[in-house]
Coordinates of C-alpha atoms (C1' of nucleotides) in Angstrom, one line a residue:
Chain A
M1 CA 141.9 217.4 246.3
N2 CA 143.5 216.2 243.1
I3 CA 147.1 216.5 242.3
G4 CA 146.6 219.4 239.9
D5 CA 145.0 221.6 242.6
V6 CA 147.8 220.7 245.0
A7 CA 150.4 221.5 242.4
D8 CA 148.8 225.0 242.0
L9 CA 148.6 225.5 245.7
S10 CA 152.0 224.3 246.6
G11 CA 153.8 225.6 243.6
L12 CA 155.3 222.2 243.0
P13 CA 154.9 220.4 239.7
A14 CA 152.6 217.4 239.7
K15 CA 155.5 215.3 238.6
T16 CA 157.5 216.3 241.6
I17 CA 154.6 215.6 244.0
R18 CA 154.3 212.1 242.5
Y19 CA 158.0 211.7 243.0
Y20 CA 157.7 212.8 246.6
E21 CA 155.1 210.1 247.1
D22 CA 157.4 207.5 245.4
I23 CA 160.1 208.2 247.9
G24 CA 157.8 208.3 250.8
L25 CA 157.7 212.0 251.7
V26 CA 153.9 212.2 251.4
E27 CA 151.2 209.5 251.4
P28 CA 148.1 210.9 249.9
L29 CA 144.9 208.8 250.0
R30 CA 143.4 207.4 246.8
S31 CA 140.0 207.9 245.5
S32 CA 138.0 205.0 244.1
N33 CA 139.0 206.0 240.6
G34 CA 142.7 205.6 241.5
Y35 CA 143.3 209.4 241.6
R36 CA 145.5 210.6 244.5
S37 CA 143.4 212.4 247.1
F38 CA 145.3 215.0 249.1
R39 CA 144.3 216.2 252.5
Q40 CA 145.0 219.6 253.9
S41 CA 147.9 218.0 255.9
D42 CA 149.4 216.7 252.7
V43 CA 149.2 220.1 251.1
H44 CA 150.8 221.6 254.2
K45 CA 153.6 219.0 254.1
L46 CA 154.2 219.7 250.4
A47 CA 154.4 223.4 251.0
F48 CA 156.9 222.7 253.8
L49 CA 158.9 220.6 251.4
G50 CA 158.8 223.3 248.7
R51 CA 160.2 225.8 251.2
A52 CA 162.9 223.5 252.5
R53 CA 164.0 222.6 249.0
A54 CA 164.0 226.3 248.1
L55 CA 166.5 226.8 251.0
G56 CA 168.6 224.1 249.4
F57 CA 168.0 221.3 251.9
T58 CA 168.5 217.9 250.4
I59 CA 165.7 215.5 250.2
E60 CA 167.1 213.5 253.0
D61 CA 167.4 216.7 255.1
C62 CA 163.7 217.3 254.2
R63 CA 162.8 213.9 255.4
S64 CA 164.5 214.5 258.7
L65 CA 163.0 217.9 259.0
L66 CA 159.5 216.6 258.4
K67 CA 160.1 213.9 261.0
L68 CA 161.2 216.5 263.5
Y69 CA 158.3 218.8 262.6
A70 CA 155.9 216.0 263.3
D71 CA 157.6 215.2 266.6
T72 CA 156.4 217.7 269.1
D73 CA 159.0 216.3 271.6
R74 CA 161.9 217.2 269.4
A75 CA 164.8 219.2 270.6
S76 CA 165.3 222.3 268.6
A77 CA 169.0 221.4 268.7
E78 CA 168.4 218.6 266.2
V79 CA 166.8 221.0 263.8
K80 CA 169.5 223.5 264.3
Q81 CA 172.2 220.9 263.6
I82 CA 170.7 220.0 260.3
A83 CA 170.4 223.6 259.3
E84 CA 174.0 224.4 260.4
E85 CA 175.4 221.5 258.5
H86 CA 173.5 222.8 255.5
L87 CA 174.8 226.2 256.1
D88 CA 178.4 224.9 256.1
R89 CA 177.7 223.1 252.8
I90 CA 176.4 226.4 251.3
D91 CA 179.4 228.2 252.6
S92 CA 181.8 225.7 251.0
K93 CA 180.0 225.9 247.8
I94 CA 180.0 229.7 247.8
A95 CA 183.7 229.7 248.5
E96 CA 184.4 227.3 245.7
L97 CA 182.3 229.3 243.2
T98 CA 183.9 232.5 244.4
E99 CA 187.3 231.1 243.7
M100 CA 186.3 229.9 240.3
R101 CA 184.7 233.3 239.6
A102 CA 187.9 235.1 240.5
T103 CA 190.1 233.0 238.2
L104 CA 187.6 233.0 235.4
S105 CA 186.9 236.7 235.5
H106 CA 190.7 237.5 235.4
L107 CA 191.0 235.3 232.3
V108 CA 187.9 236.8 230.7
D109 CA 189.2 240.3 231.3
A110 CA 192.5 239.3 229.8
C111 CA 191.0 238.0 226.6
A112 CA 190.5 240.3 223.7
G113 CA 187.5 238.5 222.5
D114 CA 188.1 239.4 218.9
H115 CA 188.8 237.6 215.6
R116 CA 192.3 236.8 216.5
P117 CA 193.2 233.3 217.8
D118 CA 195.4 234.4 220.8
C119 CA 193.5 233.6 223.9
P120 CA 194.7 233.8 227.5
I121 CA 191.8 231.6 228.6
L122 CA 193.0 228.7 226.4
A123 CA 196.6 229.5 227.3
D124 CA 195.8 229.1 230.9
L125 CA 193.9 225.9 230.5
A126 CA 196.6 224.5 228.4
M127 CA 199.6 225.5 230.5
E128 CA 201.5 223.5 233.0
H129 CA 200.6 225.7 235.9
K130 CA 204.0 225.2 237.6
A131 CA 203.7 228.4 239.7
G132 CA 201.1 231.1 240.3
S133 CA 198.2 230.8 237.9
I134 CA 197.1 233.9 236.1
S135 CA 200.4 235.7 236.4
K136 CA 200.3 238.8 234.3
A137 CA 196.6 239.7 234.7
S138 CA 197.2 242.9 236.5
G139 CA 193.6 243.5 237.4
Chain B
M1 CA 201.7 205.3 229.0
N2 CA 199.1 203.3 230.9
I3 CA 196.0 204.8 232.5
G4 CA 197.4 204.6 236.0
D5 CA 200.4 206.8 235.1
V6 CA 198.2 209.3 233.3
A7 CA 195.9 209.4 236.3
D8 CA 198.9 210.3 238.5
L9 CA 200.1 212.9 236.1
S10 CA 196.8 214.5 235.3
G11 CA 195.3 214.2 238.8
L12 CA 192.2 212.7 237.3
P13 CA 190.9 209.3 238.5
A14 CA 191.4 206.4 236.1
K15 CA 187.6 206.0 236.1
T16 CA 187.1 209.5 235.0
I17 CA 189.7 209.1 232.2
R18 CA 187.9 206.1 230.9
Y19 CA 184.7 208.0 231.1
Y20 CA 186.2 210.8 229.1
E21 CA 187.2 208.3 226.5
D22 CA 183.6 206.9 226.5
I23 CA 182.2 210.3 225.7
G24 CA 184.8 211.0 223.1
L25 CA 186.9 213.7 224.8
V26 CA 190.1 211.7 224.4
E27 CA 191.0 208.8 222.1
P28 CA 194.0 207.0 223.5
L29 CA 195.6 204.3 221.4
R30 CA 195.5 200.6 222.4
S31 CA 198.3 198.3 223.1
S32 CA 198.2 194.8 221.8
N33 CA 197.1 193.6 225.2
G34 CA 194.1 195.8 225.1
Y35 CA 195.4 198.4 227.5
R36 CA 194.9 202.0 226.7
S37 CA 198.1 203.7 225.5
F38 CA 198.2 207.4 226.1
R39 CA 200.4 209.8 224.1
Q40 CA 201.8 213.0 225.5
S41 CA 199.1 214.8 223.6
D42 CA 196.5 212.8 225.4
V43 CA 198.0 213.6 228.7
H44 CA 198.0 217.2 227.8
K45 CA 194.4 217.1 226.8
L46 CA 193.4 215.5 230.0
A47 CA 195.3 218.0 232.1
F48 CA 193.4 220.7 230.1
L49 CA 190.2 219.0 230.9
G50 CA 191.0 218.7 234.5
R51 CA 191.7 222.5 234.7
A52 CA 188.6 223.4 232.8
R53 CA 186.5 221.2 235.0
A54 CA 188.1 222.7 238.0
L55 CA 186.9 226.1 236.8
G56 CA 183.4 224.6 236.6
F57 CA 183.0 224.3 232.9
T58 CA 180.5 221.7 231.9
I59 CA 181.7 218.7 229.9
E60 CA 180.1 220.2 226.8
D61 CA 181.9 223.5 227.4
C62 CA 185.1 221.4 227.7
R63 CA 184.3 219.7 224.4
S64 CA 183.9 223.1 222.7
L65 CA 187.0 224.5 224.4
L66 CA 189.1 221.6 223.3
K67 CA 187.9 222.0 219.8
L68 CA 188.8 225.7 219.8
Y69 CA 192.1 224.9 221.4
A70 CA 192.9 222.5 218.5
D71 CA 191.8 225.1 215.9
T72 CA 194.5 227.6 215.5
D73 CA 192.2 229.7 213.3
R74 CA 189.8 230.2 216.1
A75 CA 188.6 233.6 217.1
S76 CA 189.3 234.4 220.8
A77 CA 185.8 235.8 220.9
E78 CA 184.4 232.3 220.7
V79 CA 186.4 231.2 223.7
K80 CA 185.5 234.4 225.6
Q81 CA 181.8 233.9 224.9
I82 CA 181.9 230.4 226.5
A83 CA 183.8 231.7 229.4
E84 CA 181.4 234.7 229.9
E85 CA 178.4 232.5 229.8
H86 CA 179.9 230.3 232.4
L87 CA 180.7 233.3 234.5
D88 CA 177.1 234.3 234.3
R89 CA 176.0 230.9 235.4
I90 CA 178.5 231.1 238.3
D91 CA 177.2 234.5 239.3
S92 CA 173.6 233.3 239.3
K93 CA 174.6 230.3 241.4
I94 CA 176.4 232.5 243.9
A95 CA 173.5 234.9 244.1
E96 CA 171.1 232.0 244.7
L97 CA 173.3 230.5 247.4
T98 CA 173.9 233.8 249.0
E99 CA 170.2 234.3 249.3
M100 CA 169.7 230.9 250.8
R101 CA 172.6 231.6 253.1
A102 CA 171.1 234.8 254.4
T103 CA 167.7 233.3 255.1
L104 CA 169.1 230.2 256.6
S105 CA 171.6 232.0 258.8
H106 CA 168.8 234.2 260.2
L107 CA 166.9 231.2 261.1
V108 CA 169.8 229.4 262.6
D109 CA 170.6 232.4 264.7
A110 CA 167.0 232.6 265.9
C111 CA 167.0 229.0 267.0
A112 CA 167.9 228.3 270.5
G113 CA 169.3 224.9 269.7
D114 CA 168.5 223.3 273.0
H115 CA 166.4 220.5 274.4
R116 CA 163.1 222.5 273.9
P117 CA 160.9 221.8 270.9
D118 CA 160.3 225.4 269.9
C119 CA 162.1 226.1 266.7
P120 CA 161.9 229.1 264.4
I121 CA 163.4 227.1 261.6
L122 CA 160.6 224.6 261.6
A123 CA 158.1 227.4 262.2
D124 CA 159.4 229.2 259.1
L125 CA 159.3 226.2 256.9
A126 CA 155.8 225.4 258.1
M127 CA 154.3 228.8 257.9
E128 CA 152.2 230.3 255.1
H129 CA 154.7 233.0 254.1
K130 CA 151.9 235.5 253.4
A131 CA 154.2 238.5 253.7
G132 CA 157.9 239.1 254.4
S133 CA 159.6 236.0 255.4
I134 CA 161.8 236.0 258.5
S135 CA 160.0 238.8 260.1
K136 CA 161.2 239.1 263.7
A137 CA 164.7 238.0 263.3
S138 CA 166.3 241.2 264.4
G139 CA 169.9 240.3 263.2
Chain C
dG1 C1' 129.5 209.6 222.1
dT2 C1' 133.1 212.2 221.5
dT3 C1' 136.2 215.8 222.5
dG4 C1' 139.6 217.5 225.8
dA5 C1' 141.5 218.1 230.2
dC6 C1' 143.1 215.6 233.8
dC7 C1' 144.7 211.6 235.9
dT8 C1' 147.3 206.9 236.1
dT9 C1' 151.8 204.0 235.6
dC10 C1' 156.2 203.0 233.8
dC11 C1' 160.4 203.9 231.4
dA12 C1' 164.1 206.7 230.1
dG13 C1' 167.1 210.6 230.4
dT14 C1' 169.6 214.4 232.8
dA15 C1' 175.4 215.6 234.7
dA16 C1' 179.4 213.7 235.6
dC17 C1' 181.0 210.6 237.5
dT18 C1' 181.7 206.5 241.0
dG19 C1' 181.6 201.7 242.9
dG20 C1' 181.7 197.1 242.2
dA21 C1' 181.7 192.5 240.0
dG22 C1' 184.0 189.3 237.1
dG23 C1' 187.9 188.5 234.7
dC24 C1' 192.4 189.1 231.8
dC25 C1' 197.5 190.6 231.9
dC26 C1' 202.0 191.1 233.8
dT27 C1' 205.7 190.7 237.0
dA28 C1' 208.0 188.6 240.7
dT29 C1' 208.9 185.0 243.7
dC30 C1' 209.2 180.2 245.2
Chain D
dG1 C1' 205.3 175.7 236.7
dA2 C1' 202.3 177.7 240.2
dT3 C1' 200.9 181.4 242.7
dA4 C1' 200.3 186.1 244.6
dG5 C1' 199.8 190.9 243.8
dG6 C1' 198.8 194.6 241.3
dG7 C1' 197.0 196.9 237.3
dC8 C1' 194.1 196.7 233.6
dC9 C1' 189.7 195.5 231.0
dT10 C1' 184.3 195.8 230.3
dC11 C1' 179.8 196.2 231.8
dC12 C1' 176.2 197.3 235.0
dA13 C1' 174.1 199.9 238.6
dG14 C1' 173.8 203.8 241.6
dT15 C1' 174.1 208.7 242.7
dT16 C1' 170.5 213.7 243.1
dA17 C1' 166.2 215.3 242.3
dC18 C1' 163.7 215.5 239.3
dT19 C1' 161.7 215.9 234.1
dG20 C1' 159.8 214.3 229.7
dG21 C1' 157.1 211.3 227.3
dA22 C1' 154.3 207.2 225.9
dA23 C1' 150.2 204.5 226.5
dG24 C1' 146.1 204.5 228.5
dG25 C1' 142.0 205.2 232.1
dT26 C1' 138.5 209.0 234.0
dC27 C1' 135.5 212.7 234.0
dA28 C1' 132.7 216.8 232.7
dA29 C1' 130.8 219.1 228.9
dC30 C1' 128.6 219.5 224.6

DNA sequence: GTTGACCTTCCAGTAACTGGAGGCCCTATC
DNA sequence: GATAGGGCCTCCAGTTACTGGAAGGTCAAC
């Protein structure tokens, strides 16, 4: 199977598949013409990678997960640990974004958004922030 | 004022401040010894940048915001637009992460996390995903 | 034999820094 | 005057996970 077919099957761009080979996540064979030749197992691996990446696992996580997947003697605890750490990272990120969102949406609500120059958003960014941040936004 | 003092005042690492100069966000003067010499206005700008970055604005957003901040003839609508677009990006990101979180937490809950090899997490990553994804996770 | 699609490699760029090497400047102390 | 220590300088490379593009080989069809 050539890279184009695998790209179609796995949903990953050919570029990405080549990149995954570069960093050692897959090792397709080579045809006599130099083209990569993917086996079913390669396609399977790539689909696995695509799903793991879609869940936000890092490439290094993926590498570990693939290793565990290949190891039928693995302990599920190892897999679970990776997933839980990732879950924690996601939670932190969500918390961070949610805070940003709250502040920002206050500011946006407070801004008239008209032709006049007065702008609570800029005012907030410019101010010294001695005490509580958005102060008068009553929302 | 030397870069170290400004770093302390603004909370930004000296490296970051140099970087911001590189990309033209601030233009400190230079002392005769070659050291950067920051004015109050530079410090103010850097603090502004620090807060904008903390709200997740991109560097290019920051550049635009600084420009608007400096322009007393600005329309607040321009500022608001930047903020709203950013808010949308944040919302998309939160939605994406929340979805990941949901799937992942189902999988984590379904995984025994013991010495045995059976693992719903790996099973899910490996499977063909013909229909609905997590299927039997009753949570 | 020539299109045109597909494949190859290699290089550069993305976002926003961060780390480190190699080296100058300044102050204090002996 | 020499030295130790910090702080400052520039420049280069690395981070994450790709993505775009150039230059060129391969293959099937017409």
